[in-house]
Amino acid sequence: MFSLDLLQDALVSGVLLGCFYAAVSLGLSLSFGLLDVPNVAHPAFLVMASYGVFYLNDKFGVDPLLAGLLITPLLFVFGLVAYRLYYETFEKRGSDAGVRGIAFFFGIAFIIEVLLILQFGVDQQSVTASYIGKAWRIAGMRIPYRLLVAFAVAAGLTILLTLYLSKTFMGRAIRAVAQDQEALRLMGADPIRIKQWAFGISTAVLGISGALLIIVAPVNPTLDRSYIGRTFCVVVMAGLGSMSGTLVTAIILGVVEAVVLTMFGASWAPAISFAMLLGVLAVRPQGLFGRRS
């Protein structure tokens, strides 16, 4: 029996879930939205980061969030190398880079999945921390601390990325590189180095996002398949490259999913993101927060 109490719980949990979706989608919003790099391996990078957090937590007892910060520089370097390889192999060669690039990143995703299986097996892995398994009780509701952590971190990441892209020279160059590379060259900037730097940042933020992923729920090597559709839906619905739009759209998606889950059951929830995407594109092709070209 559906009630106002259930609706209230669904709305609160949906907002928190949406913030988690935003945290795992922000990097993709940067790489796919601003750089036009078809990084379909983004969820695989995310799961790889989660396993890095698991290793540090399991072997050395490092807090998951701290572990995410510790692996962030490694992911940044990994992103620099991955983009350079993509550029030299595909993007440098011409207009068909998009299609071949998708195959390139799919290949990387499968390689990561196999390596994780060989190293950690197929079983689910989880982390331990003082805030995992506990909840905050307020107004008759039980709100898990792990989702509150995701809420705070997603808001912080969104603010930091938005400020970086709008207030720094490199951030403004990243925004400009997708619009007019020739103008950047006339200003003495190298568009390829800017895109490489931006792709490194989009991969580096997965250190924290991967920590949130394994804090919210256990992970396994094939979990990226569950997030590839949802993350792309969030980014495209938001409007390519909009950081704040990504956060708001992810919250909308999280709330709608939570309400559908409460009213109609778990079998309907996974389809709602694609239904929303089709509806948004039919009415506003540039996305909810995108600008018309």
PDB file of C-alpha atoms in Angstrom:
ATOM      1  CA  MET A   1       0.000   0.000   0.000  1.00  0.00           C
ATOM      2  CA  PHE A   2       1.543   3.269  -1.138  1.00  0.00           C
ATOM      3  CA  SER A   3       1.468   6.102   1.411  1.00  0.00           C
ATOM      4  CA  LEU A   4       2.846   9.593   1.955  1.00  0.00           C
ATOM      5  CA  ASP A   5       5.465   8.139   4.315  1.00  0.00           C
ATOM      6  CA  LEU A   6       6.711   5.827   1.567  1.00  0.00           C
ATOM      7  CA  LEU A   7       6.758   8.754  -0.871  1.00  0.00           C
ATOM      8  CA  GLN A   8       8.769  10.822   1.586  1.00  0.00           C
ATOM      9  CA  ASP A   9      11.285   8.012   2.040  1.00  0.00           C
ATOM     10  CA  ALA A  10      11.500   7.560  -1.732  1.00  0.00           C
ATOM     11  CA  LEU A  11      12.159  11.277  -2.295  1.00  0.00           C
ATOM     12  CA  VAL A  12      14.913  11.456   0.324  1.00  0.00           C
ATOM     13  CA  SER A  13      16.619   8.255  -0.809  1.00  0.00           C
ATOM     14  CA  GLY A  14      16.223   9.363  -4.434  1.00  0.00           C
ATOM     15  CA  VAL A  15      18.029  12.655  -3.816  1.00  0.00           C
ATOM     16  CA  LEU A  16      20.894  10.856  -2.091  1.00  0.00           C
ATOM     17  CA  LEU A  17      21.022   8.172  -4.798  1.00  0.00           C
ATOM     18  CA  GLY A  18      21.016  10.867  -7.460  1.00  0.00           C
ATOM     19  CA  CYS A  19      24.016  12.559  -5.859  1.00  0.00           C
ATOM     20  CA  PHE A  20      25.828   9.241  -6.053  1.00  0.00           C
ATOM     21  CA  TYR A  21      24.943   8.979  -9.754  1.00  0.00           C
ATOM     22  CA  ALA A  22      26.315  12.495 -10.230  1.00  0.00           C
ATOM     23  CA  ALA A  23      29.594  11.605  -8.535  1.00  0.00           C
ATOM     24  CA  VAL A  24      30.184   8.673 -10.880  1.00  0.00           C
ATOM     25  CA  SER A  25      29.132  10.697 -13.968  1.00  0.00           C
ATOM     26  CA  LEU A  26      31.079  13.939 -13.539  1.00  0.00           C
ATOM     27  CA  GLY A  27      34.249  12.595 -15.145  1.00  0.00           C
ATOM     28  CA  LEU A  28      32.291  11.375 -18.145  1.00  0.00           C
ATOM     29  CA  SER A  29      30.609  14.773 -18.452  1.00  0.00           C
ATOM     30  CA  LEU A  30      34.063  16.286 -18.812  1.00  0.00           C
ATOM     31  CA  SER A  31      35.576  13.761 -21.243  1.00  0.00           C
ATOM     32  CA  PHE A  32      32.529  13.053 -23.402  1.00  0.00           C
ATOM     33  CA  GLY A  33      30.736  16.352 -23.026  1.00  0.00           C
ATOM     34  CA  LEU A  34      33.585  18.848 -23.418  1.00  0.00           C
ATOM     35  CA  LEU A  35      36.257  16.835 -25.219  1.00  0.00           C
ATOM     36  CA  ASP A  36      34.022  14.744 -27.497  1.00  0.00           C
ATOM     37  CA  VAL A  37      35.996  11.617 -26.544  1.00  0.00           C
ATOM     38  CA  PRO A  38      33.708   8.526 -26.661  1.00  0.00           C
ATOM     39  CA  ASN A  39      35.015   7.078 -23.410  1.00  0.00           C
ATOM     40  CA  VAL A  40      32.722   4.081 -23.021  1.00  0.00           C
ATOM     41  CA  ALA A  41      35.378   2.616 -20.714  1.00  0.00           C
ATOM     42  CA  HIS A  42      34.516   5.240 -18.068  1.00  0.00           C
ATOM     43  CA  PRO A  43      32.541   2.761 -15.894  1.00  0.00           C
ATOM     44  CA  ALA A  44      35.395   0.241 -16.203  1.00  0.00           C
ATOM     45  CA  PHE A  45      37.839   2.903 -14.973  1.00  0.00           C
ATOM     46  CA  LEU A  46      35.389   3.524 -12.126  1.00  0.00           C
ATOM     47  CA  VAL A  47      35.315  -0.143 -11.097  1.00  0.00           C
ATOM     48  CA  MET A  48      39.108  -0.336 -11.398  1.00  0.00           C
ATOM     49  CA  ALA A  49      39.359   2.608  -8.996  1.00  0.00           C
ATOM     50  CA  SER A  50      36.995   0.828  -6.601  1.00  0.00           C
ATOM     51  CA  TYR A  51      39.285  -2.194  -6.556  1.00  0.00           C
ATOM     52  CA  GLY A  52      42.243   0.072  -5.849  1.00  0.00           C
ATOM     53  CA  VAL A  53      40.329   1.423  -2.847  1.00  0.00           C
ATOM     54  CA  PHE A  54      39.457  -2.116  -1.782  1.00  0.00           C
ATOM     55  CA  TYR A  55      43.110  -3.192  -1.945  1.00  0.00           C
ATOM     56  CA  LEU A  56      44.315  -0.312   0.229  1.00  0.00           C
ATOM     57  CA  ASN A  57      41.475  -0.842   2.693  1.00  0.00           C
ATOM     58  CA  ASP A  58      41.892  -4.617   2.873  1.00  0.00           C
ATOM     59  CA  LYS A  59      45.698  -4.756   3.043  1.00  0.00           C
ATOM     60  CA  PHE A  60      46.514  -1.611   5.002  1.00  0.00           C
ATOM     61  CA  GLY A  61      43.256  -0.606   6.685  1.00  0.00           C
ATOM     62  CA  VAL A  62      43.105   2.766   4.901  1.00  0.00           C
ATOM     63  CA  ASP A  63      39.759   4.567   5.085  1.00  0.00           C
ATOM     64  CA  PRO A  64      37.978   4.237   1.700  1.00  0.00           C
ATOM     65  CA  LEU A  65      37.736   7.992   1.086  1.00  0.00           C
ATOM     66  CA  LEU A  66      41.399   8.491   1.962  1.00  0.00           C
ATOM     67  CA  ALA A  67      42.284   5.554  -0.283  1.00  0.00           C
ATOM     68  CA  GLY A  68      40.369   7.255  -3.107  1.00  0.00           C
ATOM     69  CA  LEU A  69      42.459  10.383  -2.638  1.00  0.00           C
ATOM     70  CA  LEU A  70      45.681   8.355  -2.582  1.00  0.00           C
ATOM     71  CA  ILE A  71      44.991   6.664  -5.931  1.00  0.00           C
ATOM     72  CA  THR A  72      43.825   9.898  -7.603  1.00  0.00           C
ATOM     73  CA  PRO A  73      47.320  10.859  -8.882  1.00  0.00           C
ATOM     74  CA  LEU A  74      47.779   7.367 -10.347  1.00  0.00           C
ATOM     75  CA  LEU A  75      44.463   7.648 -12.166  1.00  0.00           C
ATOM     76  CA  PHE A  76      45.449  11.082 -13.471  1.00  0.00           C
ATOM     77  CA  VAL A  77      48.622   9.629 -15.024  1.00  0.00           C
ATOM     78  CA  PHE A  78      46.607   6.672 -16.357  1.00  0.00           C
ATOM     79  CA  GLY A  79      44.221   9.143 -18.019  1.00  0.00           C
ATOM     80  CA  LEU A  80      47.086  11.075 -19.613  1.00  0.00           C
ATOM     81  CA  VAL A  81      48.512   7.881 -21.100  1.00  0.00           C
ATOM     82  CA  ALA A  82      45.113   6.559 -22.225  1.00  0.00           C
ATOM     83  CA  TYR A  83      44.233   9.775 -24.083  1.00  0.00           C
ATOM     84  CA  ARG A  84      47.642  10.032 -25.720  1.00  0.00           C
ATOM     85  CA  LEU A  85      47.311   6.467 -26.974  1.00  0.00           C
ATOM     86  CA  TYR A  86      43.791   7.204 -28.230  1.00  0.00           C
ATOM     87  CA  TYR A  87      44.950  10.384 -29.965  1.00  0.00           C
ATOM     88  CA  GLU A  88      48.004   8.891 -31.655  1.00  0.00           C
ATOM     89  CA  THR A  89      46.127   5.773 -32.757  1.00  0.00           C
ATOM     90  CA  PHE A  90      42.736   7.174 -33.798  1.00  0.00           C
ATOM     91  CA  GLU A  91      41.956  10.871 -33.312  1.00  0.00           C
ATOM     92  CA  LYS A  92      45.055  12.030 -35.183  1.00  0.00           C
ATOM     93  CA  ARG A  93      44.082  10.050 -38.261  1.00  0.00           C
ATOM     94  CA  GLY A  94      40.826  11.738 -39.244  1.00  0.00           C
ATOM     95  CA  SER A  95      37.072  11.927 -39.055  1.00  0.00           C
ATOM     96  CA  ASP A  96      36.354   8.242 -38.339  1.00  0.00           C
ATOM     97  CA  ALA A  97      38.032   8.508 -34.937  1.00  0.00           C
ATOM     98  CA  GLY A  98      34.673   8.442 -33.151  1.00  0.00           C
ATOM     99  CA  VAL A  99      33.618   4.989 -34.350  1.00  0.00           C
ATOM    100  CA  ARG A 100      37.077   3.478 -33.975  1.00  0.00           C
ATOM    101  CA  GLY A 101      37.511   5.248 -30.660  1.00  0.00           C
ATOM    102  CA  ILE A 102      34.421   3.501 -29.283  1.00  0.00           C
ATOM    103  CA  ALA A 103      35.979   0.163 -30.232  1.00  0.00           C
ATOM    104  CA  PHE A 104      39.267   1.271 -28.638  1.00  0.00           C
ATOM    105  CA  PHE A 105      37.652   2.138 -25.309  1.00  0.00           C
ATOM    106  CA  PHE A 106      35.476  -0.969 -25.354  1.00  0.00           C
ATOM    107  CA  GLY A 107      38.674  -2.971 -25.748  1.00  0.00           C
ATOM    108  CA  ILE A 108      40.239  -1.218 -22.765  1.00  0.00           C
ATOM    109  CA  ALA A 109      37.103  -1.901 -20.712  1.00  0.00           C
ATOM    110  CA  PHE A 110      37.225  -5.632 -21.467  1.00  0.00           C
ATOM    111  CA  ILE A 111      40.950  -5.802 -20.699  1.00  0.00           C
ATOM    112  CA  ILE A 112      40.365  -4.129 -17.330  1.00  0.00           C
ATOM    113  CA  GLU A 113      37.507  -6.512 -16.573  1.00  0.00           C
ATOM    114  CA  VAL A 114      39.637  -9.578 -17.351  1.00  0.00           C
ATOM    115  CA  LEU A 115      42.600  -8.297 -15.325  1.00  0.00           C
ATOM    116  CA  LEU A 116      40.359  -7.645 -12.325  1.00  0.00           C
ATOM    117  CA  ILE A 117      38.908 -11.148 -12.556  1.00  0.00           C
ATOM    118  CA  LEU A 118      42.391 -12.682 -12.747  1.00  0.00           C
ATOM    119  CA  GLN A 119      43.626 -10.656  -9.778  1.00  0.00           C
ATOM    120  CA  PHE A 120      40.589 -10.568  -7.468  1.00  0.00           C
ATOM    121  CA  GLY A 121      38.250 -13.293  -8.754  1.00  0.00           C
ATOM    122  CA  VAL A 122      34.578 -12.936  -9.612  1.00  0.00           C
ATOM    123  CA  ASP A 123      33.248 -12.596  -6.059  1.00  0.00           C
ATOM    124  CA  GLN A 124      31.929  -9.305  -4.741  1.00  0.00           C
ATOM    125  CA  GLN A 125      34.311  -7.209  -2.660  1.00  0.00           C
ATOM    126  CA  SER A 126      33.498  -4.598  -0.042  1.00  0.00           C
ATOM    127  CA  VAL A 127      35.289  -2.225   2.320  1.00  0.00           C
ATOM    128  CA  THR A 128      35.029  -1.464   6.009  1.00  0.00           C
ATOM    129  CA  ALA A 129      34.697   1.948   7.666  1.00  0.00           C
ATOM    130  CA  SER A 130      33.061   3.388  10.745  1.00  0.00           C
ATOM    131  CA  TYR A 131      30.242   4.983   8.733  1.00  0.00           C
ATOM    132  CA  ILE A 132      29.358   1.902   6.652  1.00  0.00           C
ATOM    133  CA  GLY A 133      26.349   0.003   7.964  1.00  0.00           C
ATOM    134  CA  LYS A 134      25.192   2.856  10.193  1.00  0.00           C
ATOM    135  CA  ALA A 135      22.327   5.267   9.639  1.00  0.00           C
ATOM    136  CA  TRP A 136      21.000   8.605  10.780  1.00  0.00           C
ATOM    137  CA  ARG A 137      17.471   8.459  12.161  1.00  0.00           C
ATOM    138  CA  ILE A 138      15.412  11.602  11.702  1.00  0.00           C
ATOM    139  CA  ALA A 139      11.654  12.180  11.526  1.00  0.00           C
ATOM    140  CA  GLY A 140      11.010   8.460  11.466  1.00  0.00           C
ATOM    141  CA  MET A 141      13.381   7.903   8.546  1.00  0.00           C
ATOM    142  CA  ARG A 142      16.571   5.874   8.501  1.00  0.00           C
ATOM    143  CA  ILE A 143      19.158   7.487   6.202  1.00  0.00           C
ATOM    144  CA  PRO A 144      22.360   5.453   5.629  1.00  0.00           C
ATOM    145  CA  TYR A 145      25.539   7.385   6.330  1.00  0.00           C
ATOM    146  CA  ARG A 146      27.094   5.961   3.161  1.00  0.00           C
ATOM    147  CA  LEU A 147      24.516   7.842   1.054  1.00  0.00           C
ATOM    148  CA  LEU A 148      25.050  11.022   3.075  1.00  0.00           C
ATOM    149  CA  VAL A 149      28.767  10.703   2.300  1.00  0.00           C
ATOM    150  CA  ALA A 150      27.931  10.340  -1.399  1.00  0.00           C
ATOM    151  CA  PHE A 151      25.728  13.449  -1.202  1.00  0.00           C
ATOM    152  CA  ALA A 152      28.462  15.568   0.364  1.00  0.00           C
ATOM    153  CA  VAL A 153      31.222  14.331  -1.945  1.00  0.00           C
ATOM    154  CA  ALA A 154      29.141  14.784  -5.116  1.00  0.00           C
ATOM    155  CA  ALA A 155      28.278  18.340  -4.148  1.00  0.00           C
ATOM    156  CA  GLY A 156      31.935  19.064  -3.370  1.00  0.00           C
ATOM    157  CA  LEU A 157      33.195  17.588  -6.650  1.00  0.00           C
ATOM    158  CA  THR A 158      30.612  19.541  -8.638  1.00  0.00           C
ATOM    159  CA  ILE A 159      31.584  22.822  -6.986  1.00  0.00           C
ATOM    160  CA  LEU A 160      35.315  22.192  -7.437  1.00  0.00           C
ATOM    161  CA  LEU A 161      35.027  21.215 -11.114  1.00  0.00           C
ATOM    162  CA  THR A 162      32.687  24.121 -11.873  1.00  0.00           C
ATOM    163  CA  LEU A 163      35.065  26.613 -10.256  1.00  0.00           C
ATOM    164  CA  TYR A 164      38.083  25.073 -11.993  1.00  0.00           C
ATOM    165  CA  LEU A 165      36.448  25.213 -15.426  1.00  0.00           C
ATOM    166  CA  SER A 166      35.195  28.787 -14.999  1.00  0.00           C
ATOM    167  CA  LYS A 167      37.874  30.524 -12.915  1.00  0.00           C
ATOM    168  CA  THR A 168      41.216  29.172 -14.171  1.00  0.00           C
ATOM    169  CA  PHE A 169      42.972  29.662 -17.508  1.00  0.00           C
ATOM    170  CA  MET A 170      43.292  25.915 -18.076  1.00  0.00           C
ATOM    171  CA  GLY A 171      39.635  25.399 -17.207  1.00  0.00           C
ATOM    172  CA  ARG A 172      38.514  28.034 -19.699  1.00  0.00           C
ATOM    173  CA  ALA A 173      40.856  26.502 -22.270  1.00  0.00           C
ATOM    174  CA  ILE A 174      39.221  23.115 -21.697  1.00  0.00           C
ATOM    175  CA  ARG A 175      35.817  24.669 -22.359  1.00  0.00           C
ATOM    176  CA  ALA A 176      37.150  26.394 -25.462  1.00  0.00           C
ATOM    177  CA  VAL A 177      38.918  23.387 -26.958  1.00  0.00           C
ATOM    178  CA  ALA A 178      35.648  21.741 -27.934  1.00  0.00           C
ATOM    179  CA  GLN A 179      34.426  24.926 -29.624  1.00  0.00           C
ATOM    180  CA  ASP A 180      37.352  26.371 -31.585  1.00  0.00           C
ATOM    181  CA  GLN A 181      40.754  24.652 -31.589  1.00  0.00           C
ATOM    182  CA  GLU A 182      42.157  27.034 -34.212  1.00  0.00           C
ATOM    183  CA  ALA A 183      41.469  30.026 -31.964  1.00  0.00           C
ATOM    184  CA  LEU A 184      43.340  28.284 -29.166  1.00  0.00           C
ATOM    185  CA  ARG A 185      46.319  27.697 -31.456  1.00  0.00           C
ATOM    186  CA  LEU A 186      46.347  31.402 -32.357  1.00  0.00           C
ATOM    187  CA  MET A 187      46.543  32.153 -28.633  1.00  0.00           C
ATOM    188  CA  GLY A 188      49.625  29.948 -28.318  1.00  0.00           C
ATOM    189  CA  ALA A 189      47.862  26.997 -26.642  1.00  0.00           C
ATOM    190  CA  ASP A 190      48.184  23.393 -27.769  1.00  0.00           C
ATOM    191  CA  PRO A 191      44.660  21.878 -28.031  1.00  0.00           C
ATOM    192  CA  ILE A 192      45.979  18.328 -27.822  1.00  0.00           C
ATOM    193  CA  ARG A 193      47.846  18.949 -24.568  1.00  0.00           C
ATOM    194  CA  ILE A 194      44.770  20.684 -23.154  1.00  0.00           C
ATOM    195  CA  LYS A 195      42.552  17.742 -24.066  1.00  0.00           C
ATOM    196  CA  GLN A 196      45.097  15.327 -22.607  1.00  0.00           C
ATOM    197  CA  TRP A 197      45.170  17.308 -19.357  1.00  0.00           C
ATOM    198  CA  ALA A 198      41.358  17.422 -19.235  1.00  0.00           C
ATOM    199  CA  PHE A 199      41.078  13.693 -19.861  1.00  0.00           C
ATOM    200  CA  GLY A 200      43.538  13.127 -17.032  1.00  0.00           C
ATOM    201  CA  ILE A 201      41.301  15.175 -14.731  1.00  0.00           C
ATOM    202  CA  SER A 202      38.193  13.284 -15.848  1.00  0.00           C
ATOM    203  CA  THR A 203      39.942  10.024 -14.928  1.00  0.00           C
ATOM    204  CA  ALA A 204      41.452  11.366 -11.702  1.00  0.00           C
ATOM    205  CA  VAL A 205      38.056  12.223 -10.193  1.00  0.00           C
ATOM    206  CA  LEU A 206      37.219   8.533 -10.437  1.00  0.00           C
ATOM    207  CA  GLY A 207      39.479   7.962  -7.435  1.00  0.00           C
ATOM    208  CA  ILE A 208      36.843   9.522  -5.173  1.00  0.00           C
ATOM    209  CA  SER A 209      33.957   8.228  -7.301  1.00  0.00           C
ATOM    210  CA  GLY A 210      35.330   4.691  -7.101  1.00  0.00           C
ATOM    211  CA  ALA A 211      35.557   5.022  -3.324  1.00  0.00           C
ATOM    212  CA  LEU A 212      31.898   6.060  -3.215  1.00  0.00           C
ATOM    213  CA  LEU A 213      30.929   3.152  -5.467  1.00  0.00           C
ATOM    214  CA  ILE A 214      32.380   0.535  -3.122  1.00  0.00           C
ATOM    215  CA  ILE A 215      31.131   2.404  -0.034  1.00  0.00           C
ATOM    216  CA  VAL A 216      27.549   2.404  -1.320  1.00  0.00           C
ATOM    217  CA  ALA A 217      27.543  -1.279  -2.312  1.00  0.00           C
ATOM    218  CA  PRO A 218      29.923  -4.230  -2.931  1.00  0.00           C
ATOM    219  CA  VAL A 219      31.606  -4.346  -6.339  1.00  0.00           C
ATOM    220  CA  ASN A 220      32.542  -7.070  -8.803  1.00  0.00           C
ATOM    221  CA  PRO A 221      34.609  -6.935 -12.027  1.00  0.00           C
ATOM    222  CA  THR A 222      31.528  -6.816 -14.292  1.00  0.00           C
ATOM    223  CA  LEU A 223      29.748  -4.010 -12.429  1.00  0.00           C
ATOM    224  CA  ASP A 224      30.725  -1.511 -15.130  1.00  0.00           C
ATOM    225  CA  ARG A 225      28.054  -3.014 -17.381  1.00  0.00           C
ATOM    226  CA  SER A 226      25.372  -1.840 -14.954  1.00  0.00           C
ATOM    227  CA  TYR A 227      26.604   1.750 -14.988  1.00  0.00           C
ATOM    228  CA  ILE A 228      27.540   2.357 -18.614  1.00  0.00           C
ATOM    229  CA  GLY A 229      23.985   3.134 -19.674  1.00  0.00           C
ATOM    230  CA  ARG A 230      23.048   5.121 -16.588  1.00  0.00           C
ATOM    231  CA  THR A 231      26.119   7.385 -16.646  1.00  0.00           C
ATOM    232  CA  PHE A 232      25.704   8.200 -20.331  1.00  0.00           C
ATOM    233  CA  CYS A 233      22.006   8.903 -19.756  1.00  0.00           C
ATOM    234  CA  VAL A 234      22.834  11.380 -16.989  1.00  0.00           C
ATOM    235  CA  VAL A 235      25.474  13.177 -19.073  1.00  0.00           C
ATOM    236  CA  VAL A 236      23.394  13.411 -22.257  1.00  0.00           C
ATOM    237  CA  MET A 237      20.205  14.449 -20.446  1.00  0.00           C
ATOM    238  CA  ALA A 238      22.101  17.144 -18.546  1.00  0.00           C
ATOM    239  CA  GLY A 239      23.567  18.698 -21.661  1.00  0.00           C
ATOM    240  CA  LEU A 240      27.085  17.806 -22.680  1.00  0.00           C
ATOM    241  CA  GLY A 241      29.723  19.355 -20.443  1.00  0.00           C
ATOM    242  CA  SER A 242      27.443  20.890 -17.812  1.00  0.00           C
ATOM    243  CA  MET A 243      28.814  20.048 -14.340  1.00  0.00           C
ATOM    244  CA  SER A 244      25.975  21.596 -12.345  1.00  0.00           C
ATOM    245  CA  GLY A 245      23.493  20.213 -14.858  1.00  0.00           C
ATOM    246  CA  THR A 246      24.945  16.745 -14.315  1.00  0.00           C
ATOM    247  CA  LEU A 247      24.291  17.014 -10.571  1.00  0.00           C
ATOM    248  CA  VAL A 248      20.723  18.265 -10.977  1.00  0.00           C
ATOM    249  CA  THR A 249      19.870  15.727 -13.685  1.00  0.00           C
ATOM    250  CA  ALA A 250      21.322  12.874 -11.636  1.00  0.00           C
ATOM    251  CA  ILE A 251      19.178  13.923  -8.653  1.00  0.00           C
ATOM    252  CA  ILE A 252      16.088  14.006 -10.880  1.00  0.00           C
ATOM    253  CA  LEU A 253      16.917  10.537 -12.177  1.00  0.00           C
ATOM    254  CA  GLY A 254      17.580   9.222  -8.667  1.00  0.00           C
ATOM    255  CA  VAL A 255      14.248  10.553  -7.366  1.00  0.00           C
ATOM    256  CA  VAL A 256      12.283   9.143 -10.307  1.00  0.00           C
ATOM    257  CA  GLU A 257      14.006   5.759  -9.956  1.00  0.00           C
ATOM    258  CA  ALA A 258      13.285   5.658  -6.219  1.00  0.00           C
ATOM    259  CA  VAL A 259       9.597   6.532  -6.735  1.00  0.00           C
ATOM    260  CA  VAL A 260       9.215   3.956  -9.521  1.00  0.00           C
ATOM    261  CA  LEU A 261      10.962   1.354  -7.362  1.00  0.00           C
ATOM    262  CA  THR A 262       8.602   2.082  -4.466  1.00  0.00           C
ATOM    263  CA  MET A 263       5.414   2.111  -6.550  1.00  0.00           C
ATOM    264  CA  PHE A 264       6.031  -0.519  -9.218  1.00  0.00           C
ATOM    265  CA  GLY A 265       8.898  -2.690  -8.008  1.00  0.00           C
ATOM    266  CA  ALA A 266      12.572  -3.232  -8.849  1.00  0.00           C
ATOM    267  CA  SER A 267      11.988  -4.641 -12.343  1.00  0.00           C
ATOM    268  CA  TRP A 268      10.843  -1.243 -13.688  1.00  0.00           C
ATOM    269  CA  ALA A 269      13.573   0.919 -12.160  1.00  0.00           C
ATOM    270  CA  PRO A 270      16.453   0.122 -14.600  1.00  0.00           C
ATOM    271  CA  ALA A 271      14.360   1.111 -17.633  1.00  0.00           C
ATOM    272  CA  ILE A 272      13.361   4.524 -16.338  1.00  0.00           C
ATOM    273  CA  SER A 273      16.688   6.217 -17.162  1.00  0.00           C
ATOM    274  CA  PHE A 274      16.417   5.306 -20.852  1.00  0.00           C
ATOM    275  CA  ALA A 275      12.754   6.293 -20.975  1.00  0.00           C
ATOM    276  CA  MET A 276      13.646   9.687 -19.504  1.00  0.00           C
ATOM    277  CA  LEU A 277      16.525  10.072 -21.967  1.00  0.00           C
ATOM    278  CA  LEU A 278      14.263   9.445 -24.963  1.00  0.00           C
ATOM    279  CA  GLY A 279      11.674  11.875 -23.602  1.00  0.00           C
ATOM    280  CA  VAL A 280      14.203  14.636 -22.987  1.00  0.00           C
ATOM    281  CA  LEU A 281      15.868  14.243 -26.397  1.00  0.00           C
ATOM    282  CA  ALA A 282      12.486  14.343 -28.120  1.00  0.00           C
ATOM    283  CA  VAL A 283      11.596  17.680 -26.482  1.00  0.00           C
ATOM    284  CA  ARG A 284      15.031  19.262 -25.929  1.00  0.00           C
ATOM    285  CA  PRO A 285      17.772  17.615 -28.027  1.00  0.00           C
ATOM    286  CA  GLN A 286      20.568  19.712 -26.445  1.00  0.00           C
ATOM    287  CA  GLY A 287      19.711  18.372 -22.994  1.00  0.00           C
ATOM    288  CA  LEU A 288      18.077  19.970 -19.964  1.00  0.00           C
ATOM    289  CA  PHE A 289      20.967  22.373 -19.300  1.00  0.00           C
ATOM    290  CA  GLY A 290      22.677  22.398 -22.681  1.00  0.00           C
ATOM    291  CA  ARG A 291      22.822  25.291 -25.100  1.00  0.00           C
ATOM    292  CA  ARG A 292      21.590  25.254 -28.649  1.00  0.00           C
ATOM    293  CA  SER A 293      24.442  25.081 -31.123  1.00  0.00           C
TER     294      SER A 293
END
